[in-house]
Every structure is written in C-alpha cells, then in structure tokens.
CSV table of C-alpha atoms in Angstrom, one decimal:
chain,number,residue,atom,x,y,z
A,1,MET,CA,150.2,106.5,53.3
A,2,ASN,CA,146.6,106.6,52.2
A,3,LYS,CA,146.6,102.8,51.8
A,4,LYS,CA,148.0,102.4,55.4
A,5,ILE,CA,145.3,104.7,56.8
A,6,LEU,CA,142.6,102.8,54.9
A,7,ILE,CA,143.9,99.4,56.1
A,8,GLY,CA,144.1,100.8,59.7
A,9,VAL,CA,140.5,102.0,59.6
A,10,LEU,CA,139.3,98.7,58.2
A,11,ILE,CA,141.1,96.8,61.0
A,12,VAL,CA,139.6,99.1,63.6
A,13,ILE,CA,136.1,98.7,62.2
A,14,VAL,CA,136.5,94.9,62.0
A,15,LEU,CA,137.9,94.8,65.5
A,16,ILE,CA,135.0,96.9,67.0
A,17,ILE,CA,132.3,94.9,65.2
A,18,GLY,CA,134.1,91.8,66.3
A,19,VAL,CA,134.2,92.9,69.9
A,20,ILE,CA,130.5,93.9,69.8
A,21,VAL,CA,129.4,90.6,68.3
A,22,TYR,CA,131.6,88.6,70.6
A,23,MET,CA,130.1,90.4,73.7
A,24,SER,CA,126.6,89.8,72.5
A,25,THR,CA,127.2,86.2,71.5
A,26,ASN,CA,129.0,85.5,74.7
A,27,LYS,CA,125.9,86.7,76.6
A,28,THR,CA,123.6,84.4,74.6
A,29,GLU,CA,125.9,81.5,75.1
A,30,THR,CA,125.8,81.9,78.9
A,31,THR,CA,122.0,81.8,78.7
A,32,ASP,CA,122.3,78.7,76.6
A,33,THR,CA,124.7,77.1,79.0
A,34,ASP,CA,122.2,77.8,81.9
A,35,GLY,CA,119.4,76.4,79.8
A,36,THR,CA,121.3,73.2,79.1
A,37,SER,CA,122.1,72.6,82.8
A,38,LYS,CA,118.5,73.1,83.7
A,39,THR,CA,117.3,70.7,81.1
A,40,ALA,CA,119.6,68.1,82.5
A,41,GLN,CA,118.3,68.8,86.0
A,42,GLU,CA,114.7,68.6,84.6
A,43,GLU,CA,115.4,65.0,83.5
A,44,ILE,CA,116.5,64.1,87.0
A,45,GLU,CA,113.4,65.5,88.8
A,46,SER,CA,110.2,67.0,87.7
A,47,TYR,CA,106.5,66.8,88.5
A,48,ALA,CA,104.3,64.5,86.5
A,49,PHE,CA,100.6,64.0,86.5
A,50,ASN,CA,99.1,60.5,86.7
A,51,TYR,CA,95.6,59.8,85.4
A,52,ASN,CA,94.1,56.4,85.3
A,53,GLY,CA,97.6,54.8,85.3
A,54,LYS,CA,98.8,57.1,82.5
A,55,GLU,CA,101.8,59.3,83.3
A,56,ILE,CA,101.6,62.8,81.7
A,57,LYS,CA,104.9,64.7,81.8
A,58,LEU,CA,105.4,68.4,81.3
A,59,GLY,CA,107.5,69.2,78.4
A,60,ALA,CA,106.8,65.9,76.8
A,61,GLU,CA,105.7,65.7,73.2
A,62,PHE,CA,101.9,65.8,72.9
A,63,SER,CA,100.1,63.5,70.7
A,64,ARG,CA,96.4,64.0,70.1
A,65,GLU,CA,95.9,60.3,69.1
A,66,GLU,CA,97.4,59.2,72.4
A,67,PHE,CA,94.9,61.1,74.5
A,68,GLY,CA,91.8,60.3,72.5
A,69,GLN,CA,89.0,62.6,71.5
A,70,GLU,CA,89.0,65.8,73.6
A,71,LEU,CA,85.8,67.4,74.8
A,72,GLY,CA,87.0,70.8,73.8
A,73,TYR,CA,89.8,72.4,71.8
A,74,SER,CA,90.8,76.0,71.4
A,75,GLU,CA,93.7,77.9,70.0
A,76,VAL,CA,95.0,81.1,71.5
A,77,PRO,CA,97.3,83.1,69.2
A,78,SER,CA,99.7,85.8,70.5
A,79,CYS,CA,99.0,89.4,69.7
A,80,ALA,CA,101.6,89.8,66.9
A,81,PHE,CA,103.8,86.8,66.7
A,82,GLU,CA,103.2,83.5,65.0
A,83,GLY,CA,102.4,80.4,67.0
A,84,VAL,CA,99.5,79.5,69.2
A,85,ASP,CA,98.8,78.0,72.6
A,86,LYS,CA,96.6,75.0,72.0
A,87,THR,CA,94.3,73.9,74.8
A,88,TYR,CA,92.7,70.4,74.9
A,89,THR,CA,90.0,69.9,77.4
A,90,TYR,CA,89.3,66.3,78.7
A,91,GLU,CA,86.8,65.2,81.3
A,92,ASP,CA,88.9,65.9,84.3
A,93,TYR,CA,91.8,68.0,83.2
A,94,GLU,CA,92.9,70.4,80.5
A,95,ILE,CA,96.3,70.4,78.7
A,96,THR,CA,97.9,73.4,77.1
A,97,THR,CA,100.7,72.9,74.6
A,98,TYR,CA,103.3,75.0,73.0
A,99,GLN,CA,105.3,74.6,69.8
A,100,ASP,CA,109.0,73.7,70.1
A,101,GLY,CA,110.3,73.6,66.6
A,102,ASP,CA,108.2,71.0,64.8
A,103,LYS,CA,107.1,69.4,68.1
A,104,GLU,CA,104.0,70.2,70.1
A,105,LYS,CA,104.8,69.9,73.8
A,106,ILE,CA,102.9,70.0,77.1
A,107,ARG,CA,103.2,73.3,78.9
A,108,THR,CA,100.4,73.1,81.6
A,109,ILE,CA,98.0,70.5,83.0
A,110,TYR,CA,95.0,72.1,84.7
A,111,LEU,CA,92.9,69.8,86.9
A,112,LEU,CA,89.2,70.6,86.4
A,113,ASN,CA,87.5,68.8,89.3
A,114,GLU,CA,88.1,66.4,92.2
A,115,ASN,CA,88.1,63.3,90.1
A,116,ALA,CA,91.7,64.1,89.2
A,117,GLN,CA,94.5,64.1,91.8
A,118,THR,CA,98.2,64.7,92.0
A,119,GLU,CA,100.7,62.0,92.2
A,120,GLU,CA,100.9,62.7,95.9
A,121,GLY,CA,97.2,62.2,96.3
A,122,VAL,CA,95.9,65.9,96.6
A,123,LYS,CA,92.8,67.0,94.8
A,124,ILE,CA,90.5,69.9,94.5
A,125,THR,CA,88.2,70.2,97.6
A,126,ASP,CA,91.0,68.8,99.9
A,127,SER,CA,92.0,71.0,102.8
A,128,LEU,CA,95.1,73.1,103.3
A,129,ASP,CA,96.2,70.6,106.0
A,130,ASP,CA,95.9,67.8,103.5
A,131,LEU,CA,98.2,69.7,101.2
A,132,LYS,CA,100.7,70.5,103.9
A,133,SER,CA,100.8,66.8,105.1
A,134,LYS,CA,101.4,65.5,101.6
A,135,TYR,CA,103.8,68.1,100.4
A,136,GLN,CA,106.1,68.6,103.2
A,137,GLU,CA,108.9,70.6,101.5
A,138,GLY,CA,108.3,74.3,101.9
A,139,PRO,CA,106.3,75.9,99.1
A,140,THR,CA,106.6,79.4,97.8
A,141,ILE,CA,103.5,81.2,99.0
A,142,SER,CA,102.2,84.2,97.1
A,143,ASP,CA,98.8,85.4,98.3
A,144,ASN,CA,96.7,82.3,98.5
A,145,LYS,CA,98.9,80.3,95.9
A,146,TYR,CA,101.1,77.5,97.1
A,147,THR,CA,103.8,76.7,94.5
A,148,TYR,CA,106.0,73.6,94.8
A,149,THR,CA,108.9,73.4,92.3
A,150,LYS,CA,111.0,70.5,91.0
A,151,GLY,CA,113.5,71.3,88.3
A,152,ASP,CA,111.7,73.3,85.6
A,153,THR,CA,108.2,72.1,86.7
A,154,SER,CA,105.8,73.4,89.4
A,155,ILE,CA,102.5,72.5,90.9
A,156,GLU,CA,100.4,75.5,91.9
A,157,PHE,CA,97.6,75.1,94.4
A,158,ILE,CA,95.2,77.9,95.0
A,159,VAL,CA,93.6,77.8,98.5
A,160,GLU,CA,90.4,79.6,99.4
A,161,ASN,CA,89.1,79.5,102.9
A,162,GLU,CA,91.5,76.7,103.7
A,163,ILE,CA,90.2,74.6,100.8
A,164,ILE,CA,92.1,73.8,97.6
A,165,THR,CA,90.1,75.2,94.7
A,166,SER,CA,92.6,75.0,91.8
A,167,ILE,CA,95.5,72.8,90.9
A,168,GLU,CA,97.8,73.3,87.9
A,169,TYR,CA,101.0,71.8,86.7
A,170,VAL,CA,103.3,74.3,85.0
A,171,LEU,CA,106.4,73.9,82.9
A,172,ASN,CA,108.6,76.9,83.6
A,173,VAL,CA,110.0,77.6,80.2
A,174,GLU,CA,110.0,80.6,77.9
B,1,MET,CA,145.8,118.2,56.7
B,2,LYS,CA,146.4,115.3,59.0
B,3,TYR,CA,143.5,116.4,61.3
B,4,ILE,CA,141.2,116.6,58.3
B,5,ARG,CA,142.1,113.1,57.3
B,6,THR,CA,141.5,111.8,60.8
B,7,ILE,CA,138.1,113.6,61.1
B,8,ALA,CA,137.1,112.2,57.6
B,9,ILE,CA,138.1,108.7,58.6
B,10,MET,CA,136.1,109.1,61.9
B,11,ILE,CA,133.1,110.3,59.9
B,12,ILE,CA,133.3,107.4,57.5
B,13,PHE,CA,133.6,105.0,60.4
B,14,ILE,CA,130.5,106.5,62.1
B,15,LEU,CA,128.5,106.4,58.9
B,16,ILE,CA,129.4,102.8,58.4
B,17,PHE,CA,128.4,102.0,62.0
B,18,ILE,CA,125.1,103.9,61.6
B,19,LEU,CA,124.4,102.1,58.3
B,20,LEU,CA,125.0,98.7,59.8
B,21,ASN,CA,122.7,99.5,62.7
B,22,MET,CA,120.0,100.6,60.2
B,23,LEU,CA,120.5,97.6,58.0
B,24,LEU,CA,120.4,95.0,60.8
B,25,SER,CA,117.4,96.5,62.6
B,26,PRO,CA,114.0,94.9,61.8
B,27,LYS,CA,112.0,97.1,59.4
B,28,TYR,CA,108.6,95.8,60.5
B,29,MET,CA,107.2,96.7,57.1
B,30,THR,CA,105.9,93.4,55.6
B,31,ASP,CA,106.5,91.1,58.6
B,32,LEU,CA,105.5,92.0,62.2
B,33,VAL,CA,104.0,95.3,61.0
B,34,GLU,CA,102.9,95.9,64.5
B,35,GLY,CA,106.4,97.1,65.1
B,36,SER,CA,106.0,100.0,62.7
B,37,MET,CA,102.7,101.5,64.2
B,38,ILE,CA,104.2,103.7,66.9
B,39,SER,CA,106.5,105.5,64.4
B,40,GLN,CA,103.8,106.1,61.8
B,41,TYR,CA,102.3,108.7,64.0
B,42,TYR,CA,105.3,111.0,63.6
B,43,ARG,CA,104.4,111.4,59.9
B,44,GLU,CA,100.8,112.3,60.5
B,45,ASP,CA,99.2,115.7,60.7
B,46,LYS,CA,98.7,116.3,64.4
B,47,ASN,CA,95.1,117.5,64.5
B,48,HIS,CA,93.3,114.8,66.4
B,49,GLU,CA,90.5,115.4,68.9
B,50,VAL,CA,90.6,111.8,70.2
B,51,ILE,CA,93.8,109.8,71.0
B,52,PHE,CA,93.6,106.1,71.9
B,53,ILE,CA,96.3,104.5,73.9
B,54,GLY,CA,96.6,100.8,74.9
B,55,ASP,CA,97.4,97.4,73.7
B,56,CYS,CA,96.2,95.4,70.6
B,57,GLU,CA,92.7,95.8,71.8
B,58,VAL,CA,92.7,99.4,70.6
B,59,TYR,CA,94.6,99.1,67.3
B,60,ALA,CA,92.6,96.0,66.2
B,61,ASN,CA,89.1,97.1,67.3
B,62,PHE,CA,88.8,100.9,66.7
B,63,SER,CA,89.0,102.4,63.2
B,64,PRO,CA,89.4,106.2,63.2
B,65,MET,CA,88.4,106.2,59.5
B,66,VAL,CA,85.0,104.8,60.4
B,67,MET,CA,84.7,107.3,63.2
B,68,TYR,CA,85.4,110.1,60.9
B,69,GLU,CA,83.0,108.9,58.2
B,70,GLU,CA,80.2,108.4,60.7
B,71,GLN,CA,80.6,111.4,63.0
B,72,GLY,CA,83.3,113.6,61.7
B,73,ILE,CA,85.6,112.7,64.6
B,74,THR,CA,89.4,113.0,64.1
B,75,ALA,CA,91.0,110.2,66.0
B,76,TYR,CA,94.3,108.4,66.1
B,77,VAL,CA,95.2,105.1,67.7
B,78,ARG,CA,98.6,105.1,69.4
B,79,GLY,CA,98.4,101.4,70.3
B,80,SER,CA,100.9,98.7,70.1
B,81,SER,CA,101.1,95.0,70.9
B,82,GLN,CA,101.0,94.2,74.6
B,83,GLN,CA,101.4,97.9,75.4
B,84,LEU,CA,101.9,98.0,79.1
B,85,ILE,CA,100.5,100.8,81.2
B,86,TRP,CA,103.8,102.6,81.8
B,87,GLN,CA,104.4,102.4,78.0
B,88,SER,CA,100.9,103.9,77.4
B,89,TYR,CA,101.8,106.7,79.9
B,90,SER,CA,105.0,107.6,78.1
B,91,ILE,CA,103.4,107.4,74.7
B,92,LEU,CA,100.7,109.7,75.9
B,93,GLU,CA,103.3,112.1,77.3
B,94,GLU,CA,105.1,112.0,74.0
B,95,THR,CA,101.9,112.6,72.0
B,96,LEU,CA,101.2,115.7,74.1
B,97,LYS,CA,104.4,117.2,72.9
B,98,TYR,CA,102.8,117.3,69.4
B,99,GLU,CA,99.2,118.0,70.1
B,100,LYS,CA,96.5,118.5,72.7
B,101,PRO,CA,93.5,116.2,72.0
B,102,LYS,CA,90.1,116.8,73.7
B,103,ILE,CA,89.8,113.2,74.7
B,104,VAL,CA,92.3,110.4,75.6
B,105,VAL,CA,90.8,106.9,75.5
B,106,PHE,CA,92.7,104.3,77.5
B,107,ASN,CA,91.9,100.6,77.2
B,108,VAL,CA,92.2,99.1,80.7
B,109,ASN,CA,93.3,95.6,79.7
B,110,SER,CA,97.0,96.3,80.6
B,111,MET,CA,96.0,96.9,84.2
B,112,ARG,CA,96.5,93.1,84.7
B,113,TYR,CA,100.2,93.2,83.9
B,114,ASP,CA,102.5,94.5,86.6
B,115,GLU,CA,105.8,93.6,85.0
B,116,PRO,CA,107.4,93.4,81.5
B,117,VAL,CA,106.0,90.5,79.6
B,118,SER,CA,108.8,89.8,77.0
B,119,GLU,CA,111.5,91.5,75.1
B,120,ALA,CA,109.8,90.7,71.8
B,121,TYR,CA,106.8,92.8,72.7
B,122,ASN,CA,109.0,95.6,74.2
B,123,ARG,CA,110.8,95.8,70.8
B,124,LEU,CA,107.5,96.2,68.9
B,125,THR,CA,106.6,99.2,71.0
B,126,ILE,CA,110.0,100.8,71.5
B,127,ASP,CA,112.3,100.1,68.6
B,128,LYS,CA,110.9,102.7,66.2
B,129,MET,CA,110.1,105.4,68.8
B,130,LYS,CA,111.9,108.7,68.3
B,131,TRP,CA,114.6,109.4,70.8
B,132,SER,CA,113.2,111.5,73.6
B,133,LYS,CA,112.9,111.5,77.4
B,134,GLN,CA,109.8,109.3,76.9
B,135,LYS,CA,111.7,106.7,75.0
B,136,VAL,CA,114.3,106.5,77.7
B,137,ASP,CA,111.6,106.3,80.3
B,138,ILE,CA,109.9,103.4,78.5
B,139,ILE,CA,113.1,101.5,78.0
B,140,ASN,CA,114.0,101.8,81.6
B,141,ALA,CA,110.5,100.8,82.8
B,142,SER,CA,110.1,97.9,80.4
B,143,MET,CA,113.4,96.1,80.1
B,144,THR,CA,113.3,92.4,81.2
B,145,ASP,CA,116.3,91.0,83.1
B,146,GLU,CA,117.9,89.8,79.9
B,147,GLU,CA,117.8,93.2,78.1
B,148,ASP,CA,120.2,96.1,78.4
B,149,PHE,CA,119.7,99.7,77.6
B,150,LEU,CA,122.7,99.9,75.1
B,151,SER,CA,121.0,97.4,72.8
B,152,TYR,CA,118.2,99.9,72.3
B,153,VAL,CA,120.8,102.7,71.5
B,154,PHE,CA,122.8,100.4,69.2
B,155,PRO,CA,120.5,97.9,67.7
B,156,ILE,CA,123.5,96.0,66.2
B,157,LEU,CA,124.1,94.7,69.7
B,158,ARG,CA,120.8,92.9,69.6
B,159,TYR,CA,120.3,92.2,65.9
B,160,HIS,CA,123.8,91.3,64.8
B,161,SER,CA,122.7,87.7,64.3
B,162,ARG,CA,120.3,88.9,61.6
B,163,PHE,CA,123.3,89.4,59.3
B,164,ASP,CA,122.6,86.1,57.5
B,165,LYS,CA,118.9,86.5,57.7
B,166,LEU,CA,118.5,89.8,55.9
B,167,THR,CA,115.7,89.8,53.4
B,168,LYS,CA,114.7,92.0,50.5
B,169,GLU,CA,112.6,94.1,53.0
B,170,ASP,CA,115.8,95.1,54.9
B,171,PHE,CA,117.2,96.7,51.8
B,172,GLU,CA,114.0,98.0,50.3
B,173,TYR,CA,113.1,99.9,53.5
B,174,LEU,CA,116.6,100.9,54.5
B,175,PHE,CA,116.0,104.5,53.8
B,176,LYS,CA,112.3,104.6,53.4
B,177,THR,CA,109.1,103.6,55.2
B,178,LYS,CA,105.4,103.1,54.5
B,179,ASN,CA,102.2,103.4,56.4
B,180,ASN,CA,100.8,100.0,57.6
B,181,THR,CA,97.8,101.4,59.4
B,182,HIS,CA,95.0,103.9,58.9
B,183,ASN,CA,95.4,106.4,61.8
B,184,GLY,CA,96.8,103.6,63.9
B,185,PHE,CA,94.1,101.0,63.0
B,186,LEU,CA,95.5,97.8,61.6
B,187,ILE,CA,93.1,96.1,59.2
B,188,ASN,CA,92.5,92.4,59.4
B,189,LYS,CA,89.8,90.9,57.2
B,190,ASN,CA,90.3,87.2,58.2
B,191,ILE,CA,87.5,85.3,60.0
B,192,LYS,CA,88.2,82.7,62.7
B,193,PRO,CA,85.1,82.2,64.7
B,194,VAL,CA,84.9,81.5,68.4
B,195,GLU,CA,84.3,77.8,69.0
B,196,ASN,CA,85.9,77.0,72.4
B,197,LEU,CA,87.8,79.0,74.9
B,198,PRO,CA,90.2,77.6,77.5
B,199,THR,CA,88.7,77.0,81.0
B,200,LYS,CA,88.8,80.2,83.1
B,201,ARG,CA,91.7,79.8,85.5
B,202,LYS,CA,91.4,80.9,89.1
B,203,LEU,CA,93.9,83.5,90.1
B,204,SER,CA,95.7,83.8,93.4
B,205,ASN,CA,95.2,87.5,93.4
B,206,TYR,CA,92.9,89.6,91.3
B,207,LYS,CA,94.0,93.0,92.7
B,208,PHE,CA,95.7,95.3,90.3
B,209,ALA,CA,99.3,96.0,91.3
B,210,ASP,CA,100.2,99.3,92.9
B,211,ILE,CA,102.5,100.1,89.9
B,212,CYS,CA,99.5,99.9,87.5
B,213,TYR,CA,97.4,102.2,89.7
B,214,ASP,CA,100.4,104.6,89.9
B,215,TYR,CA,100.5,104.9,86.2
B,216,LEU,CA,96.7,105.1,85.8
B,217,ASP,CA,97.0,108.0,88.3
B,218,LYS,CA,99.7,109.6,86.1
B,219,ILE,CA,97.6,109.2,83.0
B,220,ASN,CA,94.6,110.8,84.9
B,221,LYS,CA,96.8,113.6,86.1
B,222,ILE,CA,98.5,114.5,82.9
B,223,CYS,CA,95.1,114.6,81.2
B,224,LYS,CA,93.7,116.8,83.9
B,225,ASP,CA,96.7,119.1,83.8
B,226,ASN,CA,96.2,119.5,80.0
B,227,ASN,CA,92.5,119.9,80.3
B,228,ILE,CA,91.9,116.7,78.5
B,229,GLU,CA,89.0,114.3,79.2
B,230,LEU,CA,90.2,110.8,80.1
B,231,VAL,CA,87.8,108.0,79.0
B,232,LEU,CA,88.4,104.4,80.1
B,233,ILE,CA,87.3,101.5,78.0
B,234,LYS,CA,87.4,97.8,77.9
B,235,ALA,CA,87.3,96.4,74.4
B,236,PRO,CA,84.9,93.5,73.8
B,237,SER,CA,87.5,90.7,73.7
B,238,LEU,CA,86.4,87.3,75.0
B,239,TYR,CA,89.9,86.2,75.8
B,240,PRO,CA,92.1,86.7,77.9
B,241,TYR,CA,89.3,86.7,80.5
B,242,TRP,CA,88.4,89.9,82.0
B,243,TYR,CA,87.5,88.9,85.5
B,244,ASP,CA,84.6,90.4,87.5
B,245,GLU,CA,87.1,91.3,90.2
B,246,TYR,CA,89.0,93.4,87.6
B,247,GLU,CA,85.8,95.1,86.5
B,248,GLU,CA,84.8,96.0,90.0
B,249,GLN,CA,88.2,97.7,90.5
B,250,ILE,CA,88.0,99.7,87.4
B,251,LYS,CA,84.5,100.8,88.1
B,252,GLU,CA,85.5,101.8,91.6
B,253,TYR,CA,88.5,103.8,90.2
B,254,ALA,CA,86.4,105.5,87.6
B,255,GLN,CA,83.7,106.4,90.0
B,256,ARG,CA,86.2,107.7,92.6
B,257,ASN,CA,88.0,109.8,90.0
B,258,GLN,CA,84.9,110.9,88.1
B,259,ILE,CA,86.1,109.3,84.9
B,260,ASP,CA,83.7,107.8,82.3
B,261,TYR,CA,84.2,104.0,81.8
B,262,TYR,CA,82.7,101.9,79.1
B,263,ASN,CA,83.0,98.1,79.1
B,264,PHE,CA,82.0,97.0,75.6
B,265,LYS,CA,82.0,93.3,76.5
B,266,ASP,CA,78.7,94.0,78.2
B,267,LYS,CA,77.4,95.5,75.0
B,268,ILE,CA,78.3,92.9,72.4
B,269,ASP,CA,74.7,92.3,71.3
B,270,GLU,CA,73.9,96.0,71.3
B,271,ILE,CA,76.9,96.7,69.1
B,272,GLY,CA,75.9,93.8,66.9
B,273,ILE,CA,79.1,91.8,67.2
B,274,ASP,CA,78.8,88.3,66.1
B,275,PHE,CA,81.7,86.3,67.2
B,276,SER,CA,81.2,83.6,64.6
B,277,MET,CA,82.0,86.2,61.9
B,278,ASP,CA,83.5,89.3,63.4
B,279,THR,CA,86.8,88.1,64.8
B,280,TYR,CA,90.0,87.0,63.1
B,281,ASP,CA,91.5,85.0,66.0
B,282,ALA,CA,88.6,83.3,67.9
B,283,GLY,CA,87.6,86.1,70.1
B,284,LEU,CA,90.8,88.0,71.0
B,285,HIS,CA,90.4,90.7,68.4
B,286,LEU,CA,87.8,91.9,66.1
B,287,ASN,CA,88.3,91.7,62.4
B,288,LEU,CA,87.4,94.5,59.9
B,289,ASP,CA,83.7,93.9,60.1
B,290,GLY,CA,83.7,93.7,63.9
B,291,ALA,CA,85.9,96.8,64.3
B,292,THR,CA,83.6,98.7,61.9
B,293,LYS,CA,80.6,97.9,64.1
B,294,MET,CA,82.6,98.7,67.2
B,295,SER,CA,83.8,102.0,65.9
B,296,LYS,CA,80.4,103.2,64.7
B,297,TYR,CA,79.0,102.4,68.2
B,298,PHE,CA,81.8,104.2,70.0
B,299,ALA,CA,81.8,107.1,67.7
B,300,LYS,CA,78.2,107.8,68.4
B,301,ILE,CA,78.9,107.7,72.2
B,302,LEU,CA,81.8,110.2,71.8
B,303,LYS,CA,79.7,112.5,69.6
B,304,ASP,CA,76.6,112.4,71.9
B,305,ASN,CA,78.5,112.8,75.2
B,306,TYR,CA,81.5,115.0,74.5
B,307,ASN,CA,81.9,118.3,72.9
B,308,LEU,CA,83.6,117.1,69.7
B,309,ILE,CA,83.6,119.0,66.4
B,310,ASP,CA,82.2,117.5,63.2
B,311,TYR,CA,85.3,118.0,61.0
B,312,ARG,CA,83.4,117.0,57.9
B,313,GLU,CA,82.2,120.6,57.9
B,314,ASN,CA,85.8,121.9,58.0
B,315,GLU,CA,87.0,122.1,54.4
B,316,GLU,CA,90.7,122.0,55.2
B,317,ILE,CA,90.5,119.0,57.5
B,318,ASN,CA,87.8,117.3,55.4
B,319,ASN,CA,90.0,117.4,52.4
B,320,ILE,CA,92.8,115.6,54.4
B,321,TYR,CA,90.4,113.0,55.6
B,322,GLN,CA,88.7,112.4,52.3
B,323,LYS,CA,92.0,111.5,50.9
B,324,LYS,CA,92.6,109.2,53.8
B,325,LEU,CA,89.2,107.7,53.4
B,326,THR,CA,89.8,106.9,49.7
B,327,GLU,CA,93.0,105.1,50.7
B,328,TYR,CA,91.1,103.3,53.5
B,329,LYS,CA,88.3,102.2,51.3
B,330,GLU,CA,90.8,100.9,48.7
B,331,ALA,CA,92.6,98.9,51.5
B,332,ILE,CA,89.4,97.3,52.8
B,333,LYS,CA,88.1,96.2,49.4
C-alpha cells in the first residue's frame, strides 16, 4: 500500500513538473519560431548603407580590419550584465556593434554629416519634402521621427523645422 | 489514518516543489550580485536618516560608510540595476513600512525610461523582494510582453532550464545568504578611464513621459505625507548622456514643487573626480575612489543643509557603525 502511494506521488510530481516545463518550453519555442521566420524575411529585404561603393549591412559581421582605422572607439558596458556595445567612429558615420556568440555584428549606423547619404539619396540637411519624395511608402511617425522599416531593419530620420538633422540605420533585434 | 497519509503526501509534495523553486532560482551571490542588493536591506537594522532610491547611479556612486565616517550620517542605498521610477516608488513605499527616514534621495536618471527595459533587469530588482503589495505592484508595472506574473510566483517556470547549469553557488546558498554591499553600496575598485564616448544622438522627443511624472509626483507625495524631505540628484555619470532638455525639465519640476535638486555632473571638478582614474567603466559609474570623493562631497551638503544627527555621538548606533566600518575597510583594502 505504502509503495503504491509513493509511486503515485512520484508520478504526480513528475507529471506536474513535466507539464510546467512543457508549457514554458513551448512558449520559448514559439518565440524561436517567430524569430526564425523574421530572420528569413530579413534576408529577403533589409536596409543597407552604401558608402563610397561599399555596402554595409545591419546584422552583418563586423571586421575592424575591413573598415580601416577608426577616428574614435568606445565601449559602453551594461549596468550589471556582461557584454558591451562597441562604437566605431569614422569620418562620416558611426557604427555600433553587439556581440552575437563569438561574432561581433553591426547594430546601428549613425550618419554624422551631409557627406554620407542613404541608398535612396537622402542626407542630413535635406528637406522633409526630399525625404517624402524619395521614400514613398508610409513611415511610422513619432513626434518628429520618421521611421521606415524593412524586415528587421529601420532607417530613422529626425526632422527639425522641416530639415533632416539625424539619420540612423537600426537593426531591430534584442 | 488515510487523511493523515494524504496530508503528509501533500506536504512532502509541496516541500519538494518549494525546494525545486529555491534550487533553480538564481542566487546572485557570486555572479550578478546586483540581484541580491534589494533583499540585503531586510537583514539590516532600520535606523537610517537618509534613504537613496534609484538605478545603478546610486549604488555605484554613493557610499553610506564614507558618509557615516565623514559626517555621522546613517544612510542606506536601496538601488538596483536599471531601477525604473515605478520600481523606485514601490521600493520607497516598502521601505516606509520598516522605517521613516528624514531624507529620501532620488536619482532622476530613470525619468528618461517610460517603459520596461528588459526582463533581465526586472529580475535583478524583483526576484529577491519579499512578497508584499509593493512586490505585486512592481511586477505588474514592470513586466515586458514576454513575461508573466506566475513566473515570479513560481520561479521554476522561468528558471527550469537552469537544471543542467546549476553551480556550486546554487547549493552553497540554497539556505543561506551573504551581504554583497555595504549599506547598499557596491564596491568596484577597477579603473577603466574615459577615452571616447559615442556621438550624442539627437532624440525625437526629449520630454519626460507622463507616467514618469506621475510616479515622481507619487514619490513627492508619499514623502510629504510622511514628513520626509525629498532631495533630487543626478549622479555625475558621463554616459548615457543627460541632455540639457532633461535638465531643464527636472529643474522646473524641482522649482515648482520646492524640492532641492543637485546635478553633480556640473560639479565634477569641485568634487575632484578625475575620469581618467575614478571610473570603472569609462564614465558610466564611479569606482571606489570616485565614489569616496562623491560621498564625502554629498555628505557635507546633507550635513550643512538638513537637520541630520551626527550619530558618531550616539554610543549604541556608533557601535553598530564602527563594526560596519571595520568590515568596509577590510573590503576596500
């Protein structure tokens, strides 16, 4: 009798833990599945920055050698966790990277002046009308920020007094 | 007899379930110690005249031990990583259940965040809080879309995957704990000088969100209701950038509500902070030397401007603090 009860209790415990673990794992897997499909979409369409004939893709692996000597370099750690956001400043743009496993990848590209322009030909100091004429698909507008999204990538334009004052490419990943 | 057996079996089951929850929860004792800071307060004597609330800019930059040694001020830092303003409010509300300080110091950096940043940071603040109305409020206010309340009640739901990652720490601190801070101050002796900082990005909107103002109002009100002086500060961090537009809004709020506000970023030279030596992460936080300078400077302001008691002249309190100071000095060697 005692043995039967003990076996019964063990089965119940195992079942409950199993259900809990299954529920949680299932949730994670759903997220993973979504992530996978987004990655596939990202490969199909995403924004890229062209500079002097060189294409710089968000999410691509970053190689310091490939870009040459930067003008400035900084590391910004998080408050408590390991890992740092590294920022490389070049003459006309700035790249921020993140660590993905053992690979350093490009998270943002921030244009520093009017010498750099987007693939569609928009640069800092251009007018809002220029922006609207070159990016015809509707942006998301939040305050004075115009965000255009393709897959997991975005270009964010900040417009002040009808003039573009900031352009940043952003990879939308955790 | 049958009922007794059933009850005994249920008790055993519950105990195993509790034990599994305890075992699989992170202990935050030797790794990510920031997660243990909030709970250390429960084990302290509750006799503080000054309570700090806020993010890493308080627990890294202000050392209550230095403030006591310099001015006899009894202070405690109830800070945590990326502590959001609604979390600061609930932590203050919880603190007031235990004691009534004369001054509450709130670091305004979190006014820039109007939504939860990440689950990882939420966990560092919330996981080890005692269950209370405040903990429920914090969870509800802080959860990201991917989180659910039950995983805070039953950590096994969140941490079951740690089963094969358990370390010695998980067993060593299963039933015990230790203090990782000195009255909430986390010592860091490393030096990483400021060399370059990222370019200051333009923002589309510099205005603090309504939700942040609402909680700042609540912090102000709860202080007023308890006859506590609220003091606003901005720690002297160089990054993330504290924009002029932020500064103007805080100044305006402080003036309108007759609250003292100190921005220590404007006083870096006066404090004596040298960012080639006094920071452990290139300008985000001060290291031990920097925090010592900062704490001496602020302790004098508090002593000169607020009616605080010099507890070095109180034998009972002084005995407690001398013991703490001995431990502190051992730790900073």
